[in-house]
Amino acid sequence: MRYAAECVTWLAMLMAGIGVSAAVEPADAIYGGGTILTMAGPEPAQVESLAVKDGRIVFVGPAAEAATFAGPNTRRIDLAGKTLLPGFIDTHGHFVYFGKNLVDANLFGSATVAEVLERMRKQVERTPADGWIVGFGYQARQLAEGRPPTAEELDRVSADRPVLIVDSSGHLGSANAAAFRAAGISAATPDPTGGKFARGDDGKSLAGPMEETALNAVRAKRPPFSGELADRVITGAAEVWASHGQTTAMEAGLGLGNDDVAVVLNAIDKRLLPIDLYVAAKDSAMDETLAAAYGVASAYNPQAAGTLAKLRAARPDLDSRYVNRVRLGGIKFWLDGSLDTAWFTEPYTVNPPGKTGAFAGYRQIPDAVLDAAFDRFWATGLQIHMHMNGDAAADQALAAIAKAVKKHGMHDHRPVFVHASWVRPDQVEKIKACGAIPSFLPSGIVPGGDAVVRLWGPVRSAGAMAARSFLRAGLPFTFSHDAPVSPVPSILALVDAGVNRMSGSGQVIGPDERITPYQALRAVTATAAYQLKEEKTKGTLEAGKLADLVILEKNPLTVEPTTIKDIAVMETIKEGKTVWRRSAP
Ligand SMILES: [Zn+2]
């Protein structure tokens, strides 16, 4: 692949140089008239023109040389002062999960229980007769009542059809009587391990609200998405991802839902995806152990066994290639919790609500589980993605990798440290030695930053998502949005957050870890492609690579840095074809 790319570049330069343009095959399109940032190299590089042929970039360089690629049918695209970049790459998102939420009622920003119910009533009309009426995204503490809706209230949405709502964290929810009936859950059902059904005054009857594994027990009984609904999961999410300039999306945990595999296979069969989708399958080898764990591990659905096996049985061609825009690239594990439950070696500075003593967060899986995963996957092409926020979780990952290297030798595996919010300085060298790559969640600074400062204390918060330290150490890192954890999968919001590190209250969290707009853009283009092991085809504008492009209204390198997040995406192009365009105002 590299040979071919170099060959094309060399050929193009040679021909332009010696004036044998007649021998150059005309391009399909030539872009010019704006800022073209190649994103190749540690310093910004700009070119005048870019030529595309058959979905690939065939030339980047001066306009005079690009002219040699012009034929009678070549489209000349005037950027009119706008900025052209490589298409953005999502390095940690939940594309399928997000797509499912799009099918459901959007409950984000609901102010009262009445508003939740009103939005759910509209969802009744949008839902096929045999489907559950489901909504996602409310936050109980943001409702005026300070509590989630009850079963009785949800019965007013529909008395005879199952109604289920899930909050923005995905860990809490509420259901009506018909949903409990459909799930086979009654007043006599005991609370499952790691979860709780809220009970009425009699201490038995189901009040509606539920937590963690109790919620999963109901949610798992929802009928699978099929037919038009399954199509809408994919096409809906793809439109949102493309509208934020992404030409590669990620599903980092396929298998959280029982129907995830079917939804992705449907997308492959029907060629529904206009952009690439990298899949990291929730590994199910250790489901029983995981189901017994608490906190985030309850997000594992014990009934969704064998995600990897199911995918491979249905599509043996899903190896390292993209098949109709889907690639099975990795396996996903959760090692600890989130802001309130990150697993640290030192206790929280201030305990999160409800926690007592020297609370230092939660470990999610035993070492043996992770060691077994590395035994199985270290020497294969499947990357291991590990959710981790605290330094103890990073220690666990590093120990597992060290054991794998000892047993199986060093491999170009590129394990992904998902979030890696706080790693100690002494861990950075170990990360370097094993070739691991953190995918930071800078968008978390805006909603979560102030809480991080309070709960984690000054040292850990200032060093959280240590982008500048990683740059100094010569280490790669990427930025991700984790949508729907960030409700909008905006890449420019990540760039903005990495540059400004400004919390919701306006305080700069860890000013020493701020990086330049160019460095932040590299984290969502060139380095992002490297993290996915796709740097030979994606991430920079160079001859031979795919013509995955995004056109921005303004140049992120020259605008006022706190306005980077407001720059409009104008057009998204996947392999030479426009897959999204901003409609005229
Ligand atoms: Zn995630």
JSON list of C-alpha atoms and ligand atoms in Angstrom, two decimals, residues 92 94 332 482, ligand 1:
[
{"chain": "A", "resi": 92, "resn": "HIS", "atom": "CA", "xyz": [-14.32, 6.50, 20.44]},
{"chain": "A", "resi": 94, "resn": "HIS", "atom": "CA", "xyz": [-21.08, 4.61, 20.10]},
{"chain": "A", "resi": 332, "resn": "LYS", "atom": "CA", "xyz": [-13.77, -3.55, 24.08]},
{"chain": "A", "resi": 482, "resn": "ASP", "atom": "CA", "xyz": [-18.00, 9.13, 23.25]},
{"chain": "B", "resi": 1, "resn": "ZN", "atom": "ZN", "xyz": [-17.63, 4.86, 25.50]}
]
